Amino acid sequence: ALNTEIIAGDISQALTDEQKTQIYTIHIERLKELRQAKKDGAGKEANKVINKKYFKKIFQEVLTKEQMKARKAAKEKSKQ
C-alpha cells in the first residue's frame, strides 16, 4: 500500500527492493511487539504507541524526502 501511494504521486519514486526488505523487516518487528503487548494485557493506547514508533522509523529511516513528497502529493490528489 505504501508503494502504491508513492507511485500514485510520482512513479519514478517507487520503493527499491532494498527499501521493501527494510520495511518488511520493520513490520515483522512491529507485529512481534504488538503480539507481546497483547500477551502482557496492553490496550489500544499501547498499540498506537507501538505502531507510531515503527511507522516513524519507516518514514524517517527508509523513505527518501522525494518519496515522502510523492506520497503526500498522492494523498492530496485523492482528497480532491
PDB file of N, CA, C and O in Angstrom:
ATOM      1  N   ALA A   1       0.816  -1.194   0.000  1.00  0.00           N
ATOM      2  CA  ALA A   1       0.000   0.000   0.000  1.00  0.00           C
ATOM      3  C   ALA A   1       0.860   1.258   0.000  1.00  0.00           C
ATOM      4  O   ALA A   1       0.535   2.221  -0.672  1.00  0.00           O
ATOM      5  N   LEU A   2       1.950   1.225   0.747  1.00  0.00           N
ATOM      6  CA  LEU A   2       2.833   2.387   0.817  1.00  0.00           C
ATOM      7  C   LEU A   2       3.436   2.676  -0.550  1.00  0.00           C
ATOM      8  O   LEU A   2       3.438   3.826  -1.004  1.00  0.00           O
ATOM      9  N   ASN A   3       3.916   1.627  -1.231  1.00  0.00           N
ATOM     10  CA  ASN A   3       4.497   1.818  -2.560  1.00  0.00           C
ATOM     11  C   ASN A   3       3.449   2.336  -3.534  1.00  0.00           C
ATOM     12  O   ASN A   3       3.737   3.194  -4.364  1.00  0.00           O
ATOM     13  N   THR A   4       2.222   1.861  -3.417  1.00  0.00           N
ATOM     14  CA  THR A   4       1.130   2.318  -4.286  1.00  0.00           C
ATOM     15  C   THR A   4       0.878   3.806  -4.078  1.00  0.00           C
ATOM     16  O   THR A   4       0.678   4.541  -5.044  1.00  0.00           O
ATOM     17  N   GLU A   5       0.910   4.247  -2.824  1.00  0.00           N
ATOM     18  CA  GLU A   5       0.716   5.674  -2.533  1.00  0.00           C
ATOM     19  C   GLU A   5       1.834   6.512  -3.146  1.00  0.00           C
ATOM     20  O   GLU A   5       1.579   7.568  -3.721  1.00  0.00           O
ATOM     21  N   ILE A   6       3.066   6.031  -3.033  1.00  0.00           N
ATOM     22  CA  ILE A   6       4.209   6.774  -3.574  1.00  0.00           C
ATOM     23  C   ILE A   6       4.123   6.844  -5.094  1.00  0.00           C
ATOM     24  O   ILE A   6       4.271   7.914  -5.688  1.00  0.00           O
ATOM     25  N   ILE A   7       3.855   5.711  -5.728  1.00  0.00           N
ATOM     26  CA  ILE A   7       3.772   5.658  -7.194  1.00  0.00           C
ATOM     27  C   ILE A   7       2.655   6.552  -7.710  1.00  0.00           C
ATOM     28  O   ILE A   7       2.790   7.188  -8.758  1.00  0.00           O
ATOM     29  N   ALA A   8       1.552   6.628  -6.979  1.00  0.00           N
ATOM     30  CA  ALA A   8       0.441   7.493  -7.400  1.00  0.00           C
ATOM     31  C   ALA A   8       0.873   8.957  -7.446  1.00  0.00           C
ATOM     32  O   ALA A   8       0.355   9.742  -8.236  1.00  0.00           O
ATOM     33  N   GLY A   9       1.836   9.324  -6.619  1.00  0.00           N
ATOM     34  CA  GLY A   9       2.342  10.697  -6.605  1.00  0.00           C
ATOM     35  C   GLY A   9       3.429  10.912  -7.628  1.00  0.00           C
ATOM     36  O   GLY A   9       3.502  11.962  -8.269  1.00  0.00           O
ATOM     37  N   ASP A  10       4.309   9.912  -7.814  1.00  0.00           N
ATOM     38  CA  ASP A  10       5.426  10.029  -8.756  1.00  0.00           C
ATOM     39  C   ASP A  10       6.001   8.633  -8.970  1.00  0.00           C
ATOM     40  O   ASP A  10       6.690   8.096  -8.108  1.00  0.00           O
ATOM     41  N   ILE A  11       5.751   8.084 -10.153  1.00  0.00           N
ATOM     42  CA  ILE A  11       6.165   6.701 -10.433  1.00  0.00           C
ATOM     43  C   ILE A  11       7.676   6.522 -10.334  1.00  0.00           C
ATOM     44  O   ILE A  11       8.163   5.448  -9.990  1.00  0.00           O
ATOM     45  N   SER A  12       8.442   7.566 -10.578  1.00  0.00           N
ATOM     46  CA  SER A  12       9.908   7.454 -10.536  1.00  0.00           C
ATOM     47  C   SER A  12      10.438   7.299  -9.111  1.00  0.00           C
ATOM     48  O   SER A  12      11.610   7.006  -8.915  1.00  0.00           O
ATOM     49  N   GLN A  13       9.565   7.482  -8.117  1.00  0.00           N
ATOM     50  CA  GLN A  13       9.991   7.394  -6.717  1.00  0.00           C
ATOM     51  C   GLN A  13       9.592   6.065  -6.059  1.00  0.00           C
ATOM     52  O   GLN A  13       9.600   5.953  -4.836  1.00  0.00           O
ATOM     53  N   ALA A  14       9.288   5.059  -6.858  1.00  0.00           N
ATOM     54  CA  ALA A  14       8.877   3.758  -6.323  1.00  0.00           C
ATOM     55  C   ALA A  14       9.937   3.206  -5.372  1.00  0.00           C
ATOM     56  O   ALA A  14      11.127   3.505  -5.496  1.00  0.00           O
ATOM     57  N   LEU A  15       9.495   2.402  -4.428  1.00  0.00           N
ATOM     58  CA  LEU A  15      10.415   1.790  -3.470  1.00  0.00           C
ATOM     59  C   LEU A  15      11.396   0.863  -4.178  1.00  0.00           C
ATOM     60  O   LEU A  15      11.025   0.143  -5.107  1.00  0.00           O
ATOM     61  N   THR A  16      12.639   0.866  -3.707  1.00  0.00           N
ATOM     62  CA  THR A  16      13.626  -0.072  -4.229  1.00  0.00           C
ATOM     63  C   THR A  16      13.419  -1.415  -3.536  1.00  0.00           C
ATOM     64  O   THR A  16      12.746  -1.498  -2.504  1.00  0.00           O
ATOM     65  N   ASP A  17      14.030  -2.463  -4.077  1.00  0.00           N
ATOM     66  CA  ASP A  17      13.916  -3.778  -3.440  1.00  0.00           C
ATOM     67  C   ASP A  17      14.506  -3.744  -2.032  1.00  0.00           C
ATOM     68  O   ASP A  17      13.977  -4.362  -1.113  1.00  0.00           O
ATOM     69  N   GLU A  18      15.606  -3.007  -1.867  1.00  0.00           N
ATOM     70  CA  GLU A  18      16.228  -2.899  -0.549  1.00  0.00           C
ATOM     71  C   GLU A  18      15.276  -2.217   0.447  1.00  0.00           C
ATOM     72  O   GLU A  18      15.140  -2.656   1.585  1.00  0.00           O
ATOM     73  N   GLN A  19      14.601  -1.153   0.003  1.00  0.00           N
ATOM     74  CA  GLN A  19      13.642  -0.466   0.874  1.00  0.00           C
ATOM     75  C   GLN A  19      12.486  -1.385   1.236  1.00  0.00           C
ATOM     76  O   GLN A  19      12.026  -1.395   2.376  1.00  0.00           O
ATOM     77  N   LYS A  20      12.008  -2.153   0.266  1.00  0.00           N
ATOM     78  CA  LYS A  20      10.907  -3.089   0.537  1.00  0.00           C
ATOM     79  C   LYS A  20      11.316  -4.097   1.610  1.00  0.00           C
ATOM     80  O   LYS A  20      10.532  -4.410   2.511  1.00  0.00           O
ATOM     81  N   THR A  21      12.558  -4.587   1.518  1.00  0.00           N
ATOM     82  CA  THR A  21      13.070  -5.538   2.512  1.00  0.00           C
ATOM     83  C   THR A  21      13.165  -4.885   3.886  1.00  0.00           C
ATOM     84  O   THR A  21      12.773  -5.477   4.901  1.00  0.00           O
ATOM     85  N   GLN A  22      13.667  -3.651   3.927  1.00  0.00           N
ATOM     86  CA  GLN A  22      13.776  -2.932   5.193  1.00  0.00           C
ATOM     87  C   GLN A  22      12.402  -2.728   5.828  1.00  0.00           C
ATOM     88  O   GLN A  22      12.226  -2.936   7.033  1.00  0.00           O
ATOM     89  N   ILE A  23      11.434  -2.320   5.029  1.00  0.00           N
ATOM     90  CA  ILE A  23      10.077  -2.083   5.529  1.00  0.00           C
ATOM     91  C   ILE A  23       9.450  -3.389   6.021  1.00  0.00           C
ATOM     92  O   ILE A  23       8.819  -3.424   7.078  1.00  0.00           O
ATOM     93  N   TYR A  24       9.652  -4.459   5.263  1.00  0.00           N
ATOM     94  CA  TYR A  24       9.136  -5.771   5.666  1.00  0.00           C
ATOM     95  C   TYR A  24       9.698  -6.163   7.030  1.00  0.00           C
ATOM     96  O   TYR A  24       8.957  -6.596   7.926  1.00  0.00           O
ATOM     97  N   THR A  25      11.007  -5.985   7.207  1.00  0.00           N
ATOM     98  CA  THR A  25      11.660  -6.319   8.468  1.00  0.00           C
ATOM     99  C   THR A  25      11.099  -5.475   9.617  1.00  0.00           C
ATOM    100  O   THR A  25      10.844  -5.993  10.715  1.00  0.00           O
ATOM    101  N   ILE A  26      10.893  -4.195   9.376  1.00  0.00           N
ATOM    102  CA  ILE A  26      10.338  -3.302  10.395  1.00  0.00           C
ATOM    103  C   ILE A  26       8.926  -3.744  10.771  1.00  0.00           C
ATOM    104  O   ILE A  26       8.564  -3.765  11.948  1.00  0.00           O
ATOM    105  N   HIS A  27       8.133  -4.129   9.769  1.00  0.00           N
ATOM    106  CA  HIS A  27       6.761  -4.580  10.059  1.00  0.00           C
ATOM    107  C   HIS A  27       6.757  -5.888  10.871  1.00  0.00           C
ATOM    108  O   HIS A  27       5.912  -6.064  11.755  1.00  0.00           O
ATOM    109  N   ILE A  28       7.699  -6.772  10.593  1.00  0.00           N
ATOM    110  CA  ILE A  28       7.797  -8.018  11.377  1.00  0.00           C
ATOM    111  C   ILE A  28       8.113  -7.683  12.837  1.00  0.00           C
ATOM    112  O   ILE A  28       7.487  -8.221  13.757  1.00  0.00           O
ATOM    113  N   GLU A  29       9.063  -6.754  13.040  1.00  0.00           N
ATOM    114  CA  GLU A  29       9.403  -6.318  14.403  1.00  0.00           C
ATOM    115  C   GLU A  29       8.175  -5.708  15.088  1.00  0.00           C
ATOM    116  O   GLU A  29       7.914  -5.973  16.259  1.00  0.00           O
ATOM    117  N   ARG A  30       7.431  -4.904  14.337  1.00  0.00           N
ATOM    118  CA  ARG A  30       6.234  -4.245  14.874  1.00  0.00           C
ATOM    119  C   ARG A  30       5.194  -5.284  15.306  1.00  0.00           C
ATOM    120  O   ARG A  30       4.619  -5.187  16.397  1.00  0.00           O
ATOM    121  N   LEU A  31       4.976  -6.263  14.447  1.00  0.00           N
ATOM    122  CA  LEU A  31       3.977  -7.293  14.766  1.00  0.00           C
ATOM    123  C   LEU A  31       4.387  -8.110  15.985  1.00  0.00           C
ATOM    124  O   LEU A  31       3.543  -8.458  16.823  1.00  0.00           O
ATOM    125  N   LYS A  32       5.679  -8.413  16.106  1.00  0.00           N
ATOM    126  CA  LYS A  32       6.162  -9.150  17.280  1.00  0.00           C
ATOM    127  C   LYS A  32       5.908  -8.346  18.551  1.00  0.00           C
ATOM    128  O   LYS A  32       5.464  -8.889  19.565  1.00  0.00           O
ATOM    129  N   GLU A  33       6.201  -7.040  18.479  1.00  0.00           N
ATOM    130  CA  GLU A  33       5.993  -6.201  19.664  1.00  0.00           C
ATOM    131  C   GLU A  33       4.509  -6.072  19.994  1.00  0.00           C
ATOM    132  O   GLU A  33       4.122  -6.091  21.168  1.00  0.00           O
ATOM    133  N   LEU A  34       3.656  -5.981  18.972  1.00  0.00           N
ATOM    134  CA  LEU A  34       2.211  -5.908  19.203  1.00  0.00           C
ATOM    135  C   LEU A  34       1.694  -7.194  19.855  1.00  0.00           C
ATOM    136  O   LEU A  34       0.869  -7.150  20.766  1.00  0.00           O
ATOM    137  N   ARG A  35       2.193  -8.337  19.381  1.00  0.00           N
ATOM    138  CA  ARG A  35       1.775  -9.619  19.970  1.00  0.00           C
ATOM    139  C   ARG A  35       2.185  -9.703  21.441  1.00  0.00           C
ATOM    140  O   ARG A  35       1.408 -10.150  22.282  1.00  0.00           O
ATOM    141  N   GLN A  36       3.424  -9.271  21.717  1.00  0.00           N
ATOM    142  CA  GLN A  36       3.907  -9.310  23.096  1.00  0.00           C
ATOM    143  C   GLN A  36       3.082  -8.380  23.974  1.00  0.00           C
ATOM    144  O   GLN A  36       2.721  -8.727  25.101  1.00  0.00           O
ATOM    145  N   ALA A  37       2.754  -7.199  23.449  1.00  0.00           N
ATOM    146  CA  ALA A  37       1.951  -6.239  24.208  1.00  0.00           C
ATOM    147  C   ALA A  37       0.579  -6.833  24.511  1.00  0.00           C
ATOM    148  O   ALA A  37       0.054  -6.679  25.615  1.00  0.00           O
ATOM    149  N   LYS A  38       0.011  -7.549  23.534  1.00  0.00           N
ATOM    150  CA  LYS A  38      -1.301  -8.171  23.739  1.00  0.00           C
ATOM    151  C   LYS A  38      -1.218  -9.234  24.833  1.00  0.00           C
ATOM    152  O   LYS A  38      -2.085  -9.316  25.696  1.00  0.00           O
ATOM    153  N   LYS A  39      -0.141 -10.029  24.793  1.00  0.00           N
ATOM    154  CA  LYS A  39       0.058 -11.055  25.824  1.00  0.00           C
ATOM    155  C   LYS A  39       0.171 -10.418  27.206  1.00  0.00           C
ATOM    156  O   LYS A  39      -0.273 -10.989  28.203  1.00  0.00           O
ATOM    157  N   ASP A  40       0.806  -9.245  27.240  1.00  0.00           N
ATOM    158  CA  ASP A  40       1.010  -8.544  28.515  1.00  0.00           C
ATOM    159  C   ASP A  40      -0.235  -7.773  28.954  1.00  0.00           C
ATOM    160  O   ASP A  40      -0.206  -7.096  29.976  1.00  0.00           O
ATOM    161  N   GLY A  41      -1.302  -7.849  28.150  1.00  0.00           N
ATOM    162  CA  GLY A  41      -2.550  -7.201  28.517  1.00  0.00           C
ATOM    163  C   GLY A  41      -2.635  -5.719  28.161  1.00  0.00           C
ATOM    164  O   GLY A  41      -3.467  -5.001  28.706  1.00  0.00           O
ATOM    165  N   ALA A  42      -1.784  -5.270  27.251  1.00  0.00           N
ATOM    166  CA  ALA A  42      -1.798  -3.859  26.855  1.00  0.00           C
ATOM    167  C   ALA A  42      -3.063  -3.537  26.063  1.00  0.00           C
ATOM    168  O   ALA A  42      -3.621  -4.394  25.381  1.00  0.00           O
ATOM    169  N   GLY A  43      -3.491  -2.289  26.145  1.00  0.00           N
ATOM    170  CA  GLY A  43      -4.697  -1.863  25.449  1.00  0.00           C
ATOM    171  C   GLY A  43      -4.412  -1.154  24.143  1.00  0.00           C
ATOM    172  O   GLY A  43      -3.285  -1.177  23.630  1.00  0.00           O
ATOM    173  N   LYS A  44      -5.440  -0.517  23.614  1.00  0.00           N
ATOM    174  CA  LYS A  44      -5.340   0.167  22.328  1.00  0.00           C
ATOM    175  C   LYS A  44      -4.319   1.300  22.341  1.00  0.00           C
ATOM    176  O   LYS A  44      -3.648   1.535  21.348  1.00  0.00           O
ATOM    177  N   GLU A  45      -4.212   2.000  23.464  1.00  0.00           N
ATOM    178  CA  GLU A  45      -3.253   3.107  23.543  1.00  0.00           C
ATOM    179  C   GLU A  45      -1.827   2.605  23.365  1.00  0.00           C
ATOM    180  O   GLU A  45      -1.025   3.224  22.683  1.00  0.00           O
ATOM    181  N   ALA A  46      -1.517   1.485  23.987  1.00  0.00           N
ATOM    182  CA  ALA A  46      -0.175   0.900  23.852  1.00  0.00           C
ATOM    183  C   ALA A  46       0.084   0.502  22.407  1.00  0.00           C
ATOM    184  O   ALA A  46       1.178   0.714  21.876  1.00  0.00           O
ATOM    185  N   ASN A  47      -0.933  -0.044  21.744  1.00  0.00           N
ATOM    186  CA  ASN A  47      -0.797  -0.421  20.334  1.00  0.00           C
ATOM    187  C   ASN A  47      -0.531   0.800  19.467  1.00  0.00           C
ATOM    188  O   ASN A  47       0.274   0.741  18.537  1.00  0.00           O
ATOM    189  N   LYS A  48      -1.210   1.899  19.761  1.00  0.00           N
ATOM    190  CA  LYS A  48      -0.994   3.134  18.997  1.00  0.00           C
ATOM    191  C   LYS A  48       0.445   3.610  19.137  1.00  0.00           C
ATOM    192  O   LYS A  48       1.067   4.023  18.160  1.00  0.00           O
ATOM    193  N   VAL A  49       0.971   3.530  20.351  1.00  0.00           N
ATOM    194  CA  VAL A  49       2.353   3.955  20.599  1.00  0.00           C
ATOM    195  C   VAL A  49       3.330   3.071  19.819  1.00  0.00           C
ATOM    196  O   VAL A  49       4.268   3.560  19.186  1.00  0.00           O
ATOM    197  N   ILE A  50       3.092   1.775  19.844  1.00  0.00           N
ATOM    198  CA  ILE A  50       3.951   0.832  19.126  1.00  0.00           C
ATOM    199  C   ILE A  50       3.891   1.108  17.628  1.00  0.00           C
ATOM    200  O   ILE A  50       4.928   1.205  16.960  1.00  0.00           O
ATOM    201  N   ASN A  51       2.682   1.226  17.085  1.00  0.00           N
ATOM    202  CA  ASN A  51       2.535   1.489  15.647  1.00  0.00           C
ATOM    203  C   ASN A  51       3.222   2.791  15.257  1.00  0.00           C
ATOM    204  O   ASN A  51       3.929   2.848  14.243  1.00  0.00           O
ATOM    205  N   LYS A  52       3.018   3.812  16.058  1.00  0.00           N
ATOM    206  CA  LYS A  52       3.614   5.118  15.756  1.00  0.00           C
ATOM    207  C   LYS A  52       5.138   5.011  15.710  1.00  0.00           C
ATOM    208  O   LYS A  52       5.778   5.569  14.814  1.00  0.00           O
ATOM    209  N   LYS A  53       5.704   4.287  16.650  1.00  0.00           N
ATOM    210  CA  LYS A  53       7.159   4.131  16.720  1.00  0.00           C
ATOM    211  C   LYS A  53       7.705   3.503  15.431  1.00  0.00           C
ATOM    212  O   LYS A  53       8.677   3.997  14.859  1.00  0.00           O
ATOM    213  N   TYR A  54       7.057   2.453  14.966  1.00  0.00           N
ATOM    214  CA  TYR A  54       7.560   1.748  13.793  1.00  0.00           C
ATOM    215  C   TYR A  54       7.293   2.503  12.492  1.00  0.00           C
ATOM    216  O   TYR A  54       8.133   2.512  11.593  1.00  0.00           O
ATOM    217  N   PHE A  55       6.144   3.143  12.387  1.00  0.00           N
ATOM    218  CA  PHE A  55       5.875   3.915  11.175  1.00  0.00           C
ATOM    219  C   PHE A  55       6.800   5.133  11.107  1.00  0.00           C
ATOM    220  O   PHE A  55       7.265   5.509  10.029  1.00  0.00           O
ATOM    221  N   LYS A  56       7.100   5.711  12.249  1.00  0.00           N
ATOM    222  CA  LYS A  56       8.045   6.830  12.292  1.00  0.00           C
ATOM    223  C   LYS A  56       9.415   6.366  11.788  1.00  0.00           C
ATOM    224  O   LYS A  56      10.086   7.057  11.027  1.00  0.00           O
ATOM    225  N   LYS A  57       9.805   5.169  12.184  1.00  0.00           N
ATOM    226  CA  LYS A  57      11.079   4.595  11.753  1.00  0.00           C
ATOM    227  C   LYS A  57      11.100   4.442  10.232  1.00  0.00           C
ATOM    228  O   LYS A  57      12.086   4.782   9.582  1.00  0.00           O
ATOM    229  N   ILE A  58      10.007   3.959   9.658  1.00  0.00           N
ATOM    230  CA  ILE A  58       9.930   3.799   8.203  1.00  0.00           C
ATOM    231  C   ILE A  58      10.043   5.161   7.525  1.00  0.00           C
ATOM    232  O   ILE A  58      10.824   5.332   6.587  1.00  0.00           O
ATOM    233  N   PHE A  59       9.264   6.124   7.998  1.00  0.00           N
ATOM    234  CA  PHE A  59       9.233   7.429   7.338  1.00  0.00           C
ATOM    235  C   PHE A  59      10.535   8.203   7.518  1.00  0.00           C
ATOM    236  O   PHE A  59      10.926   8.964   6.639  1.00  0.00           O
ATOM    237  N   GLN A  60      11.239   8.009   8.619  1.00  0.00           N
ATOM    238  CA  GLN A  60      12.466   8.766   8.857  1.00  0.00           C
ATOM    239  C   GLN A  60      13.728   8.050   8.393  1.00  0.00           C
ATOM    240  O   GLN A  60      14.686   8.702   7.999  1.00  0.00           O
ATOM    241  N   GLU A  61      13.730   6.721   8.440  1.00  0.00           N
ATOM    242  CA  GLU A  61      14.958   5.992   8.159  1.00  0.00           C
ATOM    243  C   GLU A  61      14.990   5.271   6.812  1.00  0.00           C
ATOM    244  O   GLU A  61      16.064   4.947   6.325  1.00  0.00           O
ATOM    245  N   VAL A  62      13.825   5.000   6.236  1.00  0.00           N
ATOM    246  CA  VAL A  62      13.799   4.210   5.000  1.00  0.00           C
ATOM    247  C   VAL A  62      13.447   5.067   3.786  1.00  0.00           C
ATOM    248  O   VAL A  62      14.149   5.039   2.775  1.00  0.00           O
ATOM    249  N   LEU A  63      12.371   5.820   3.883  1.00  0.00           N
ATOM    250  CA  LEU A  63      11.930   6.612   2.738  1.00  0.00           C
ATOM    251  C   LEU A  63      12.806   7.848   2.535  1.00  0.00           C
ATOM    252  O   LEU A  63      13.284   8.445   3.488  1.00  0.00           O
ATOM    253  N   THR A  64      12.978   8.220   1.257  1.00  0.00           N
ATOM    254  CA  THR A  64      13.705   9.450   0.946  1.00  0.00           C
ATOM    255  C   THR A  64      12.735  10.630   1.023  1.00  0.00           C
ATOM    256  O   THR A  64      11.508  10.444   1.024  1.00  0.00           O
ATOM    257  N   LYS A  65      13.275  11.841   1.049  1.00  0.00           N
ATOM    258  CA  LYS A  65      12.419  13.029   1.076  1.00  0.00           C
ATOM    259  C   LYS A  65      11.553  13.075  -0.177  1.00  0.00           C
ATOM    260  O   LYS A  65      10.387  13.462  -0.118  1.00  0.00           O
ATOM    261  N   GLU A  66      12.111  12.669  -1.312  1.00  0.00           N
ATOM    262  CA  GLU A  66      11.352  12.681  -2.566  1.00  0.00           C
ATOM    263  C   GLU A  66      10.180  11.701  -2.510  1.00  0.00           C
ATOM    264  O   GLU A  66       9.102  11.987  -3.009  1.00  0.00           O
ATOM    265  N   GLN A  67      10.400  10.551  -1.893  1.00  0.00           N
ATOM    266  CA  GLN A  67       9.323   9.569  -1.757  1.00  0.00           C
ATOM    267  C   GLN A  67       8.241  10.091  -0.820  1.00  0.00           C
ATOM    268  O   GLN A  67       7.051   9.883  -1.076  1.00  0.00           O
ATOM    269  N   MET A  68       8.631  10.768   0.226  1.00  0.00           N
ATOM    270  CA  MET A  68       7.651  11.353   1.149  1.00  0.00           C
ATOM    271  C   MET A  68       6.817  12.415   0.424  1.00  0.00           C
ATOM    272  O   MET A  68       5.600  12.488   0.602  1.00  0.00           O
ATOM    273  N   LYS A  69       7.476  13.217  -0.408  1.00  0.00           N
ATOM    274  CA  LYS A  69       6.758  14.246  -1.176  1.00  0.00           C
ATOM    275  C   LYS A  69       5.778  13.600  -2.146  1.00  0.00           C
ATOM    276  O   LYS A  69       4.649  14.061  -2.302  1.00  0.00           O
ATOM    277  N   ALA A  70       6.211  12.530  -2.817  1.00  0.00           N
ATOM    278  CA  ALA A  70       5.339  11.828  -3.769  1.00  0.00           C
ATOM    279  C   ALA A  70       4.130  11.243  -3.056  1.00  0.00           C
ATOM    280  O   ALA A  70       2.997  11.335  -3.544  1.00  0.00           O
ATOM    281  N   ARG A  71       4.345  10.671  -1.884  1.00  0.00           N
ATOM    282  CA  ARG A  71       3.238  10.097  -1.098  1.00  0.00           C
ATOM    283  C   ARG A  71       2.259  11.190  -0.680  1.00  0.00           C
ATOM    284  O   ARG A  71       1.045  11.027  -0.775  1.00  0.00           O
ATOM    285  N   LYS A  72       2.808  12.301  -0.222  1.00  0.00           N
ATOM    286  CA  LYS A  72       1.953  13.427   0.198  1.00  0.00           C
ATOM    287  C   LYS A  72       1.142  13.960  -0.983  1.00  0.00           C
ATOM    288  O   LYS A  72      -0.047  14.236  -0.854  1.00  0.00           O
ATOM    289  N   ALA A  73       1.780  14.087  -2.135  1.00  0.00           N
ATOM    290  CA  ALA A  73       1.087  14.573  -3.341  1.00  0.00           C
ATOM    291  C   ALA A  73      -0.044  13.630  -3.729  1.00  0.00           C
ATOM    292  O   ALA A  73      -1.147  14.085  -4.080  1.00  0.00           O
ATOM    293  N   ALA A  74       0.178  12.341  -3.630  1.00  0.00           N
ATOM    294  CA  ALA A  74      -0.866  11.364  -3.954  1.00  0.00           C
ATOM    295  C   ALA A  74      -2.032  11.448  -2.991  1.00  0.00           C
ATOM    296  O   ALA A  74      -3.185  11.371  -3.404  1.00  0.00           O
ATOM    297  N   LYS A  75      -1.719  11.629  -1.709  1.00  0.00           N
ATOM    298  CA  LYS A  75      -2.796  11.743  -0.713  1.00  0.00           C
ATOM    299  C   LYS A  75      -3.632  13.007  -0.962  1.00  0.00           C
ATOM    300  O   LYS A  75      -4.843  12.983  -0.824  1.00  0.00           O
ATOM    301  N   GLU A  76      -2.959  14.104  -1.327  1.00  0.00           N
ATOM    302  CA  GLU A  76      -3.689  15.344  -1.600  1.00  0.00           C
ATOM    303  C   GLU A  76      -4.544  15.208  -2.848  1.00  0.00           C
ATOM    304  O   GLU A  76      -5.665  15.711  -2.893  1.00  0.00           O
ATOM    305  N   LYS A  77      -4.032  14.506  -3.857  1.00  0.00           N
ATOM    306  CA  LYS A  77      -4.792  14.258  -5.098  1.00  0.00           C
ATOM    307  C   LYS A  77      -6.048  13.466  -4.796  1.00  0.00           C
ATOM    308  O   LYS A  77      -7.118  13.743  -5.331  1.00  0.00           O
ATOM    309  N   SER A  78      -5.922  12.468  -3.928  1.00  0.00           N
ATOM    310  CA  SER A  78      -7.061  11.597  -3.637  1.00  0.00           C
ATOM    311  C   SER A  78      -8.148  12.300  -2.841  1.00  0.00           C
ATOM    312  O   SER A  78      -9.297  11.874  -2.845  1.00  0.00           O
ATOM    313  N   LYS A  79      -7.798  13.397  -2.168  1.00  0.00           N
ATOM    314  CA  LYS A  79      -8.780  14.154  -1.405  1.00  0.00           C
ATOM    315  C   LYS A  79      -9.655  15.011  -2.307  1.00  0.00           C
ATOM    316  O   LYS A  79     -10.739  15.420  -1.919  1.00  0.00           O
ATOM    317  N   GLN A  80      -9.170  15.297  -3.491  1.00  0.00           N
ATOM    318  CA  GLN A  80      -9.896  16.213  -4.391  1.00  0.00           C
ATOM    319  C   GLN A  80     -11.026  15.526  -5.101  1.00  0.00           C
ATOM    320  O   GLN A  80     -11.223  14.423  -5.255  1.00  0.00           O
TER     321      GLN A  80
END
